[in-house]
mmCIF file of C-alpha atoms in Angstrom:
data_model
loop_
_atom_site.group_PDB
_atom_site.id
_atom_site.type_symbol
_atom_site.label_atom_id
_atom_site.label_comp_id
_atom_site.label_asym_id
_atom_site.label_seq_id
_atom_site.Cartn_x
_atom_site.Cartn_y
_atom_site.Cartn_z
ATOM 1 C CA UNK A 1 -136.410 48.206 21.018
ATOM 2 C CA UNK A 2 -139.655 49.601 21.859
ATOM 3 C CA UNK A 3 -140.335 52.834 23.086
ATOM 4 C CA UNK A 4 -143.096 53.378 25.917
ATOM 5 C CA UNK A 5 -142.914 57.165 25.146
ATOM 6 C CA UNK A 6 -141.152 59.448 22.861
ATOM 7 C CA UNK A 7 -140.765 61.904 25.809
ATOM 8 C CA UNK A 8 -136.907 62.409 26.868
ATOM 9 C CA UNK A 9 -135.838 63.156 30.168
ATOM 10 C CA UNK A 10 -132.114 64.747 30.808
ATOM 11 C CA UNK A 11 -130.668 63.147 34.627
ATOM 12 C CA UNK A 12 -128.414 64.847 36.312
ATOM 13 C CA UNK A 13 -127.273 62.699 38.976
ATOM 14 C CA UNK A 14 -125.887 63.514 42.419
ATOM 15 C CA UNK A 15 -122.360 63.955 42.733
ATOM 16 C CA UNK A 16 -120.984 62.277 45.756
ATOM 17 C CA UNK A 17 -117.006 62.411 46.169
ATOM 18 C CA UNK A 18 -115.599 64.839 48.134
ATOM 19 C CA UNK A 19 -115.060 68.200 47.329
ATOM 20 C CA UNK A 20 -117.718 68.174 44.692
ATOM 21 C CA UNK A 21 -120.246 70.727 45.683
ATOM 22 C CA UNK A 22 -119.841 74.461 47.003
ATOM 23 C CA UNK A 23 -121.338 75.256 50.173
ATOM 24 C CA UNK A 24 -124.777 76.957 49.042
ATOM 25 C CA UNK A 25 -123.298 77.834 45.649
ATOM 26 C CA UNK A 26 -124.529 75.024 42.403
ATOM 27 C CA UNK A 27 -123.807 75.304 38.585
ATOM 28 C CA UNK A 28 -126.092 74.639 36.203
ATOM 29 C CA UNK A 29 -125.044 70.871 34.087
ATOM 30 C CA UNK A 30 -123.202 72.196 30.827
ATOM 31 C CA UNK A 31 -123.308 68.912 28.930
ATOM 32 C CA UNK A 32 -126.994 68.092 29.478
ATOM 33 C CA UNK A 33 -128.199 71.526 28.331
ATOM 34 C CA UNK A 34 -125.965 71.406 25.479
ATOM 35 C CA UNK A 35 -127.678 67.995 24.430
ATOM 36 C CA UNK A 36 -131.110 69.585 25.303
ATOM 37 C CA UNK A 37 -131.132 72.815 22.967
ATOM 38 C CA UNK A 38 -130.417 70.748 19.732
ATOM 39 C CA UNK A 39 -133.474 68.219 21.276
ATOM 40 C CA UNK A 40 -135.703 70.887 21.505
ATOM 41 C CA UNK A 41 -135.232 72.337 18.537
ATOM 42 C CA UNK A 42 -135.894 69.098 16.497
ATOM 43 C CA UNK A 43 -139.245 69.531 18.455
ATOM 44 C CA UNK A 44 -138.502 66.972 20.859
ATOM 45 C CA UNK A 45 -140.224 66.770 24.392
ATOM 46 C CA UNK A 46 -137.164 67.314 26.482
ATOM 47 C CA UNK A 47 -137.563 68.224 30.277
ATOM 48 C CA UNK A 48 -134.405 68.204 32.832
ATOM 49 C CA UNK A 49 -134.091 66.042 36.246
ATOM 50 C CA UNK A 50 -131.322 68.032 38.323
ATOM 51 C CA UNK A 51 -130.365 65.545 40.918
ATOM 52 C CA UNK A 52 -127.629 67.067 41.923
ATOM 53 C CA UNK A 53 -129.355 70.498 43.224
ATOM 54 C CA UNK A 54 -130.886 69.252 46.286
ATOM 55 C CA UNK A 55 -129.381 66.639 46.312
ATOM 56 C CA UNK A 56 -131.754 63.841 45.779
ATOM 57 C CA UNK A 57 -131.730 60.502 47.117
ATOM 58 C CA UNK A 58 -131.571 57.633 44.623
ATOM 59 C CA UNK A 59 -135.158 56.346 45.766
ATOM 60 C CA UNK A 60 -136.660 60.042 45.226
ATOM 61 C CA UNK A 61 -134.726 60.101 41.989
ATOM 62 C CA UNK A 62 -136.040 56.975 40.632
ATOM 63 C CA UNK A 63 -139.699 57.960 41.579
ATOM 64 C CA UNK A 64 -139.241 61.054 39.984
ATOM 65 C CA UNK A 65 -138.231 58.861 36.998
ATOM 66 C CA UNK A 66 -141.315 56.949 37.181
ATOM 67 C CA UNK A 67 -143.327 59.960 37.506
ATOM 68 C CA UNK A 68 -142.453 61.611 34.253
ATOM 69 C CA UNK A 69 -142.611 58.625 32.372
ATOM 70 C CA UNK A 70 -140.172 59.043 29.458
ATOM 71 C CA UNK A 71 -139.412 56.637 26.991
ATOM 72 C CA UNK A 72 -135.861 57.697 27.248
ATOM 73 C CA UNK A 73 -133.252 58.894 29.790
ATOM 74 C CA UNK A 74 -130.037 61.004 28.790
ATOM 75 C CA UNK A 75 -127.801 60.553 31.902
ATOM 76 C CA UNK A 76 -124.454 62.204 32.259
ATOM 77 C CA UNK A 77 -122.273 64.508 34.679
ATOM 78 C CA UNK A 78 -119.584 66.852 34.580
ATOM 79 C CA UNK A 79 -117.251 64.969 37.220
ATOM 80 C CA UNK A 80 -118.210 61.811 35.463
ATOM 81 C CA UNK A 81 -115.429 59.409 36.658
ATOM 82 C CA UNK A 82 -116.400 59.613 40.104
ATOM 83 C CA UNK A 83 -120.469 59.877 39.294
ATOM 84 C CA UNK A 84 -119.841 56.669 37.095
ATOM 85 C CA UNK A 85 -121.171 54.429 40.489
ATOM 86 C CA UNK A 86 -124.232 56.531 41.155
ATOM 87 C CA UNK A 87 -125.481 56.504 37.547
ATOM 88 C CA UNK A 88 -124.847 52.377 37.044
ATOM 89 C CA UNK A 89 -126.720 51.953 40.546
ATOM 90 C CA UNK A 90 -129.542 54.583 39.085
ATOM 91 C CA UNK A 91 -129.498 52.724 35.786
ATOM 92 C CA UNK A 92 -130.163 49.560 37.187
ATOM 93 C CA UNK A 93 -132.800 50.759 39.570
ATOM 94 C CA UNK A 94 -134.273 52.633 36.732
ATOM 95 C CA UNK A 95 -134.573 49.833 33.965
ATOM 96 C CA UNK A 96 -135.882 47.369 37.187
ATOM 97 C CA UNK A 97 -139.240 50.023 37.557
ATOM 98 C CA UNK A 98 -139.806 50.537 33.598
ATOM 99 C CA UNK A 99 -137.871 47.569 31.799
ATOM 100 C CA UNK A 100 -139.027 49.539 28.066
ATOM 101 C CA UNK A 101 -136.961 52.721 28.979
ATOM 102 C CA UNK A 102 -133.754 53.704 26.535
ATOM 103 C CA UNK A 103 -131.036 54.787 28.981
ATOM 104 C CA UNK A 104 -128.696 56.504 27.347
ATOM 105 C CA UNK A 105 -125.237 57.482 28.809
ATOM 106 C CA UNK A 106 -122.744 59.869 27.796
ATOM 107 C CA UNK A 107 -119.244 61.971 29.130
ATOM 108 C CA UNK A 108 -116.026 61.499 29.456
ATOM 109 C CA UNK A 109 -115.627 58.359 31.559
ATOM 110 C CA UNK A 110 -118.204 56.445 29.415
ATOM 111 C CA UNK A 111 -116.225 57.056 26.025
ATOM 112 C CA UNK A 112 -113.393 55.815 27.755
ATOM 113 C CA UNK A 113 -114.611 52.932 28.817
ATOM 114 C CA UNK A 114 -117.579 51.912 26.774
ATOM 115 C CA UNK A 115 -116.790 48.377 26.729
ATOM 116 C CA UNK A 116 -116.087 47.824 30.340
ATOM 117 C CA UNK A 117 -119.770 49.883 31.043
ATOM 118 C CA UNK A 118 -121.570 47.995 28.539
ATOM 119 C CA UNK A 119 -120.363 44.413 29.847
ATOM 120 C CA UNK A 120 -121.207 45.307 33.528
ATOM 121 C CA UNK A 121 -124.239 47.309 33.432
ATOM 122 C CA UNK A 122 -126.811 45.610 31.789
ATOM 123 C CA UNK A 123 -129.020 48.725 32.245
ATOM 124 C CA UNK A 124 -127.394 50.813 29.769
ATOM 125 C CA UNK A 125 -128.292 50.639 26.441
ATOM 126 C CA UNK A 126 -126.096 53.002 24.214
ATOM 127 C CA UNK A 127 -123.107 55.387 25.423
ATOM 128 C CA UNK A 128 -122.576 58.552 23.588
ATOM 129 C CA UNK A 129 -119.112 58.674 22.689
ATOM 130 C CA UNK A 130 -117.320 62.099 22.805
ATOM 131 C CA UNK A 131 -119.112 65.452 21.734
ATOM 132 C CA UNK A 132 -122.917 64.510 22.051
ATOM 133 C CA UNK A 133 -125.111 67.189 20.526
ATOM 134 C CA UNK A 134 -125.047 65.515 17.138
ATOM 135 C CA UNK A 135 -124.714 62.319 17.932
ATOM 136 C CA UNK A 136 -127.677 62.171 20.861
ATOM 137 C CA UNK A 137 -129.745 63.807 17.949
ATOM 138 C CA UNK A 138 -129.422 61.556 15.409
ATOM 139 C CA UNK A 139 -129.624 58.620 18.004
ATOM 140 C CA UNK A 140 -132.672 59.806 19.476
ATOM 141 C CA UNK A 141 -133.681 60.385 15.539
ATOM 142 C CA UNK A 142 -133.083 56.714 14.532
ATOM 143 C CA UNK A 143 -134.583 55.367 18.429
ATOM 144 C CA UNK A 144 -138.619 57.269 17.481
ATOM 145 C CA UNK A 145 -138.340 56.596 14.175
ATOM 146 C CA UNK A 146 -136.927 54.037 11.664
ATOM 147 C CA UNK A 147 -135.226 52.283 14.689
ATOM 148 C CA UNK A 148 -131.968 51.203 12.955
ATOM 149 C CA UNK A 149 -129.092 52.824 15.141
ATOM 150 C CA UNK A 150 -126.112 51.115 14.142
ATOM 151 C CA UNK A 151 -125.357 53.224 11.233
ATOM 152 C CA UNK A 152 -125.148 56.501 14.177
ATOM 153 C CA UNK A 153 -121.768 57.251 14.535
ATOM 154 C CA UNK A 154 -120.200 57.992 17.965
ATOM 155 C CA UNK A 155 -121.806 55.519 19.940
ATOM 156 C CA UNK A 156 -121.369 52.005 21.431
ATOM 157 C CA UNK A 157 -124.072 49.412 22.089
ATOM 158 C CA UNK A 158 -124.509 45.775 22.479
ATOM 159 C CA UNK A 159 -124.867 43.210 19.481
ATOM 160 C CA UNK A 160 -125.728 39.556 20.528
ATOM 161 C CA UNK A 161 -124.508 41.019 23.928
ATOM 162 C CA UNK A 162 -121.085 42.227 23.203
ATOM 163 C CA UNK A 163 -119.870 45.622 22.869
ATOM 164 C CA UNK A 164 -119.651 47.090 19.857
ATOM 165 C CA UNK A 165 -118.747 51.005 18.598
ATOM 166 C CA UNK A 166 -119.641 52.718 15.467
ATOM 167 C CA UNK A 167 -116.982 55.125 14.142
ATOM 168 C CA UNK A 168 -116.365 58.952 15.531
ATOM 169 C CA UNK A 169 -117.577 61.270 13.791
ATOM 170 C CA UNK A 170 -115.898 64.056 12.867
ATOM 171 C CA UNK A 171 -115.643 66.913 15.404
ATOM 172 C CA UNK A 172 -118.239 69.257 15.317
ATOM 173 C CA UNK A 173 -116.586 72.547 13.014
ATOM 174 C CA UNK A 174 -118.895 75.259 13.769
ATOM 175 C CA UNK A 175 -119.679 75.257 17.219
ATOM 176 C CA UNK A 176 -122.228 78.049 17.274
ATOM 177 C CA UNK A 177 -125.129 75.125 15.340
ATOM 178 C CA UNK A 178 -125.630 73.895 18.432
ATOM 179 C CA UNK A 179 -127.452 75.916 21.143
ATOM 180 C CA UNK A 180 -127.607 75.639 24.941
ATOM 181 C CA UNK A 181 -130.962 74.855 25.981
ATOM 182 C CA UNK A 182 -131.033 77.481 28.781
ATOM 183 C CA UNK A 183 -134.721 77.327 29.146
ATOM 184 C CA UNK A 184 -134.469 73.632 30.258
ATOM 185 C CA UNK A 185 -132.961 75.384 33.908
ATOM 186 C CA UNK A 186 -134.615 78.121 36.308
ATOM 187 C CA UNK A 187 -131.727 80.115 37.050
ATOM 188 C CA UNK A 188 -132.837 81.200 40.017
ATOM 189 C CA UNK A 189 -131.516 77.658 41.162
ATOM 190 C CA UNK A 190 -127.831 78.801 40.557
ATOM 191 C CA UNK A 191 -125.139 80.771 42.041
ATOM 192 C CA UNK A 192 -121.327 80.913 42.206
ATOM 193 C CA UNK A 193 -118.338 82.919 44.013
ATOM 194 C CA UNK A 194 -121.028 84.135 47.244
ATOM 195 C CA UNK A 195 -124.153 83.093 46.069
ATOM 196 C CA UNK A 196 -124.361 85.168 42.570
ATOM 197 C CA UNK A 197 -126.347 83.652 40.097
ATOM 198 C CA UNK A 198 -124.459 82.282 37.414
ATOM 199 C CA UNK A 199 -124.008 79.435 34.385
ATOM 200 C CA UNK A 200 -121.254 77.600 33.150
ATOM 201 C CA UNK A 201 -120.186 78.154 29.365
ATOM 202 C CA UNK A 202 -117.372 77.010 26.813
ATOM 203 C CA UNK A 203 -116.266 79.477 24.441
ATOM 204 C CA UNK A 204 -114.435 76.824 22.612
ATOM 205 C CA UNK A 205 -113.260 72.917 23.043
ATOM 206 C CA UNK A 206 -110.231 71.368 22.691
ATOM 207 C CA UNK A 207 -106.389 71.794 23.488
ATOM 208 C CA UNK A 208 -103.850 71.250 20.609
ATOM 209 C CA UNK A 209 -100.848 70.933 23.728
ATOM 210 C CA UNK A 210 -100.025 67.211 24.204
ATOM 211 C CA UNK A 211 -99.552 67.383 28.519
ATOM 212 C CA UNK A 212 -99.645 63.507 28.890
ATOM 213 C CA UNK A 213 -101.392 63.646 32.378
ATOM 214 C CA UNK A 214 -104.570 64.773 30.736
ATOM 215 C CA UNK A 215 -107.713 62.908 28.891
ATOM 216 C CA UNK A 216 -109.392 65.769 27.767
ATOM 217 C CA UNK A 217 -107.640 66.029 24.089
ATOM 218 C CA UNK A 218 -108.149 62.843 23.411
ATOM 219 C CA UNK A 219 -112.190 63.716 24.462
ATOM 220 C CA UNK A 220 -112.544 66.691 22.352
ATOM 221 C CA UNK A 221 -109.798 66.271 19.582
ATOM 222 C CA UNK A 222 -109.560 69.694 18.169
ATOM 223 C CA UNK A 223 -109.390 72.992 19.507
ATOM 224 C CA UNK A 224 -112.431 75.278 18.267
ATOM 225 C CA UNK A 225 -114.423 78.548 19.591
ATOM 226 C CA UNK A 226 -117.068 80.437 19.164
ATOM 227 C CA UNK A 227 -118.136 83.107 17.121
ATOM 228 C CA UNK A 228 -116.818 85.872 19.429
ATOM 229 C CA UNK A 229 -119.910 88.540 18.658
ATOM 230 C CA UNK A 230 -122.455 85.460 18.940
ATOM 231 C CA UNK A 231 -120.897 84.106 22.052
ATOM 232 C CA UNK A 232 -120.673 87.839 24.185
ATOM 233 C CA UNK A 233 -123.959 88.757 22.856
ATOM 234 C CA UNK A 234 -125.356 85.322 24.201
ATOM 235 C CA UNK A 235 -123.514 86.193 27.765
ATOM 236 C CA UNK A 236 -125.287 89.960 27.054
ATOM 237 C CA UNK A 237 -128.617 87.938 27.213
ATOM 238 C CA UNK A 238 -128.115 85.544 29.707
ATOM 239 C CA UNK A 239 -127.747 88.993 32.091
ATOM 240 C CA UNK A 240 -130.322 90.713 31.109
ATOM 241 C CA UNK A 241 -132.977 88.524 30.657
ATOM 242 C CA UNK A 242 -132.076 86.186 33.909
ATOM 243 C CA UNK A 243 -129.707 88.588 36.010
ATOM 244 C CA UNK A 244 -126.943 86.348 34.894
ATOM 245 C CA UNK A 245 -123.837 87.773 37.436
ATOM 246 C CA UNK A 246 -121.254 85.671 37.057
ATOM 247 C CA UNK A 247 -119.782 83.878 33.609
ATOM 248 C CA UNK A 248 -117.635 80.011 34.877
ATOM 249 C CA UNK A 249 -115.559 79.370 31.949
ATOM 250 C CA UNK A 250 -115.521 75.209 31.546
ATOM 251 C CA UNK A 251 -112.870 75.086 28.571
ATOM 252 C CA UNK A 252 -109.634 73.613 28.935
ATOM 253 C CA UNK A 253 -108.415 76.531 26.958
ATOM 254 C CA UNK A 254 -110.262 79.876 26.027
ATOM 255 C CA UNK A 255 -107.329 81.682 25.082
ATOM 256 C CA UNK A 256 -106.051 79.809 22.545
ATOM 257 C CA UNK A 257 -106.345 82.064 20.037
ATOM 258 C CA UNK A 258 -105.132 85.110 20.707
ATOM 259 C CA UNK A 259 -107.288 87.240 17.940
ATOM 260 C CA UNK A 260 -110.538 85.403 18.628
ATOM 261 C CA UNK A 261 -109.738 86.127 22.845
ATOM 262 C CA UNK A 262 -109.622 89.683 22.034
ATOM 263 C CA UNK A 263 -112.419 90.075 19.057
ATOM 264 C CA UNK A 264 -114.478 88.337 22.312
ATOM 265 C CA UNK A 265 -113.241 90.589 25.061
ATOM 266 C CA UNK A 266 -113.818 93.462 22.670
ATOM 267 C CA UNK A 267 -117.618 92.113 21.978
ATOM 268 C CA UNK A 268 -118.491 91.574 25.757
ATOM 269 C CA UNK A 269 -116.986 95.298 26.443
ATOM 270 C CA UNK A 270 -119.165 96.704 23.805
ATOM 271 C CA UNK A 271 -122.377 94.855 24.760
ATOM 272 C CA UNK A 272 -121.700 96.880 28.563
ATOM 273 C CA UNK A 273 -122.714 94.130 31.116
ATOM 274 C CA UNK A 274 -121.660 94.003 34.588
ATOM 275 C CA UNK A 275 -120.247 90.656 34.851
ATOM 276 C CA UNK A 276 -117.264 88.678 35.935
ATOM 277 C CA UNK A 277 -115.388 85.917 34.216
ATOM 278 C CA UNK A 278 -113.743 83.017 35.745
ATOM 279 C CA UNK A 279 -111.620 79.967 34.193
ATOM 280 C CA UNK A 280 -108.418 78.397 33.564
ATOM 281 C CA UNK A 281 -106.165 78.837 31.107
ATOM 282 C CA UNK A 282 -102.273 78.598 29.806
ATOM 283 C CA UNK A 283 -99.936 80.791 31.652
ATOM 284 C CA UNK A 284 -98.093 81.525 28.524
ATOM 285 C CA UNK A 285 -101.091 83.028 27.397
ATOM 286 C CA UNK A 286 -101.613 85.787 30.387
ATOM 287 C CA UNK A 287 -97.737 86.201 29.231
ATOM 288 C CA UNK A 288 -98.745 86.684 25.039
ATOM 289 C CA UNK A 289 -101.589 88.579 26.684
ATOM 290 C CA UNK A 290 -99.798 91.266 28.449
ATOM 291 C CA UNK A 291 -100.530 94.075 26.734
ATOM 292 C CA UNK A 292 -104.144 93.440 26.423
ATOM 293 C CA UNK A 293 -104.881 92.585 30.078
ATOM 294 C CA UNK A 294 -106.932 95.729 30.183
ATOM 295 C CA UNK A 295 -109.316 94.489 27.927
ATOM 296 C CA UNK A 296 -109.678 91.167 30.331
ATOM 297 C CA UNK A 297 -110.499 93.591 33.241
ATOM 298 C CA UNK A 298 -112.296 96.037 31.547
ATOM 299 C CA UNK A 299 -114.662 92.604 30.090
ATOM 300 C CA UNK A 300 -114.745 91.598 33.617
ATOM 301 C CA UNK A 301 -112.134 88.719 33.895
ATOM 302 C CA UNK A 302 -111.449 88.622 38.053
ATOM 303 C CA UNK A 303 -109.767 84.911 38.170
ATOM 304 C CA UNK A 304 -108.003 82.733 35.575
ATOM 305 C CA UNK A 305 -106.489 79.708 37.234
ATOM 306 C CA UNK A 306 -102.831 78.831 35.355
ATOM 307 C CA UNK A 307 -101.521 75.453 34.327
ATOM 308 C CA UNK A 308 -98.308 75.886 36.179
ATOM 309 C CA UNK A 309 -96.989 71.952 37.113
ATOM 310 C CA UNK A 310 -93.669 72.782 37.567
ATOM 311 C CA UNK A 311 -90.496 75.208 37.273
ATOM 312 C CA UNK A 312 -88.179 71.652 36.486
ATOM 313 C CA UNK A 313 -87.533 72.160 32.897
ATOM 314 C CA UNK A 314 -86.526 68.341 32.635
ATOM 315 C CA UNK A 315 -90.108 67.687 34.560
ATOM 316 C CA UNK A 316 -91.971 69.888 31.961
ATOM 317 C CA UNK A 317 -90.225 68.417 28.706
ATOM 318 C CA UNK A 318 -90.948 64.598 30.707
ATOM 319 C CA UNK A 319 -94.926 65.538 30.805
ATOM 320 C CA UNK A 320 -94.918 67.162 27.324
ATOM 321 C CA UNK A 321 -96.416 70.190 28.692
ATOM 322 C CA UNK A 322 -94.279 72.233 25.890
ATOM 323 C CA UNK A 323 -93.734 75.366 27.882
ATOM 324 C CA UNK A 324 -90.776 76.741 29.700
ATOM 325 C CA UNK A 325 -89.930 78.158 33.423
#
């Protein structure tokens, strides 16, 4: 496979189902800036196509493609089951302009269903299977270099045009050795809750609850978190330096822990920003949490949505959610 350039361009696409955008309010894309601070810092050429901000159309898109000229494309999105049609369409438009691009796709849809992807979109070349800050590294590594990426693991590609996967890799223990590549984003582009400018974040990954409706534990495996101090003294930054207001939680479960919650709540008081938190979380953790709830206000917590699915206990044993009424 031969590369036209070694620059590396992160797509964002447009998100088109319903209920996907804010009125006037857009967060910046998480997973792309994650994959973009390890990039950089292996002194990579990495620049960031948000589609989704305007939006653009997929002939502006493709043009802007065309106009950058990298030798390969890093495509992914946050809602990625319904994005999966836009980004095979923008693959395939892509790879029809410059046929000696590397299109590279990664989330949580595509390490579902790597095989079915791989069989019907010609276009795509690899898929980034689960957590992709080491993985896209070492793949983007072995793609400007030496050229041999079978021996990568955590992603999927074709062999004498049939889908093949090279095994997961572990997941990644210490969260805080990969960085967010904030500077990849003008924050001036985004806002949340009334036009505030703000970022999405993940304090830590995983969920060790078993709830059989959802995908994401099989996605992220294990629960981890930041280093409390590092993570509120990142937030700390992120207001200061770019009038960061407002702090969008994206884990499936902050509070996990119930020390490293409050050694974080504690960290963000001390730093003395004026910002609010919002997320999801566990009800049975606001209930653990009671007496501490102070310290969530007094950090700036104004919103936690609660997993509540049901008062039934039969209906909460039958989903595994392993809670009680």
């Amino acid at each position: 496979m031969k590369l036209a350039s070694q620059r590396i361009l992160l797509l964002n696409p447009p998100h088109t189902a319903i209920g996907s955008r804010v009125p006037d309010d857009h967060l910046p894309p998480l997973g792309l800036l994650s994959i973009g601070g390890p990039l950089l810092d292996a002194g990579f050429a990495v620049e960031l196509l948000d589609a989704d901000l305007a939006p653009l159309a997929e002939g502006e898109i493709v043009a802007q493609v065309i106009k950058r000229a990298p030798g390969i494309l890093l495509v992914g999105h946050a809602g990625s089951t319904s994005a999966h049609p836009t980004i095979a369409a923008l693959a395939t438009r892509i790879k029809e302009a410059m046929p000696e691009i590397v299109i590279i796709y990664g989330g949580v849809f595509p390490t579902y269903h790597w095989r079915d992807i791989l069989l019907q979109c010609p276009a795509i070349d690899f898929i980034v299977r689960g957590e992709g800050e080491q993985t896209a590294l070492q793949l983007v590594r072995a793609l400007t270099t030496h050229g041999v990426w079978a021996a990568v693991p955590g992603i999927a590609y074709r062999d004498d045009g049939q889908p093949r996967a090279t095994r997961q890799p572990m997941p990644i223990s210490h969260l805080d050795d990969y960085r967010v590549g904030w500077e990849l984003i003008d924050h001036d582009d985004y806002s949340y809750w009334g036009g505030r400018k703000a970022v999405v974040v993940q304090f830590s990954r995983g969920c060790p609850y078993l709830c059989n409706y959802c995908g994401q534990r099989g996605f992220w495996k294990t629960w981890r978190h930041r280093d409390p101090q590092l993570f509120a003294r990142e937030l700390a930054r992120l207001h200061r330096e770019h009038g960061v207001e407002v702090i969008n939680f994206a884990d499936e479960l902050p509070t996990g822990s119930r020390a490293a919650w409050q050694a974080f709540l504690e960290a963000l008081i001390a730093e003395n920003v004026n910002l609010i938190l919002v997320g999801s979380t566990r009800a049975g953790d606001i209930v653990r949490d009671a007496d501490i709830l102070p310290l969530y206000k007094k950090a700036g917590v104004l919103r936690f949505l609660l997993g509540i699915e049901s008062y039934d206990e039969d209906t909460l044993h039958a989903i595994r959610k392993d809670a009680s009424r």
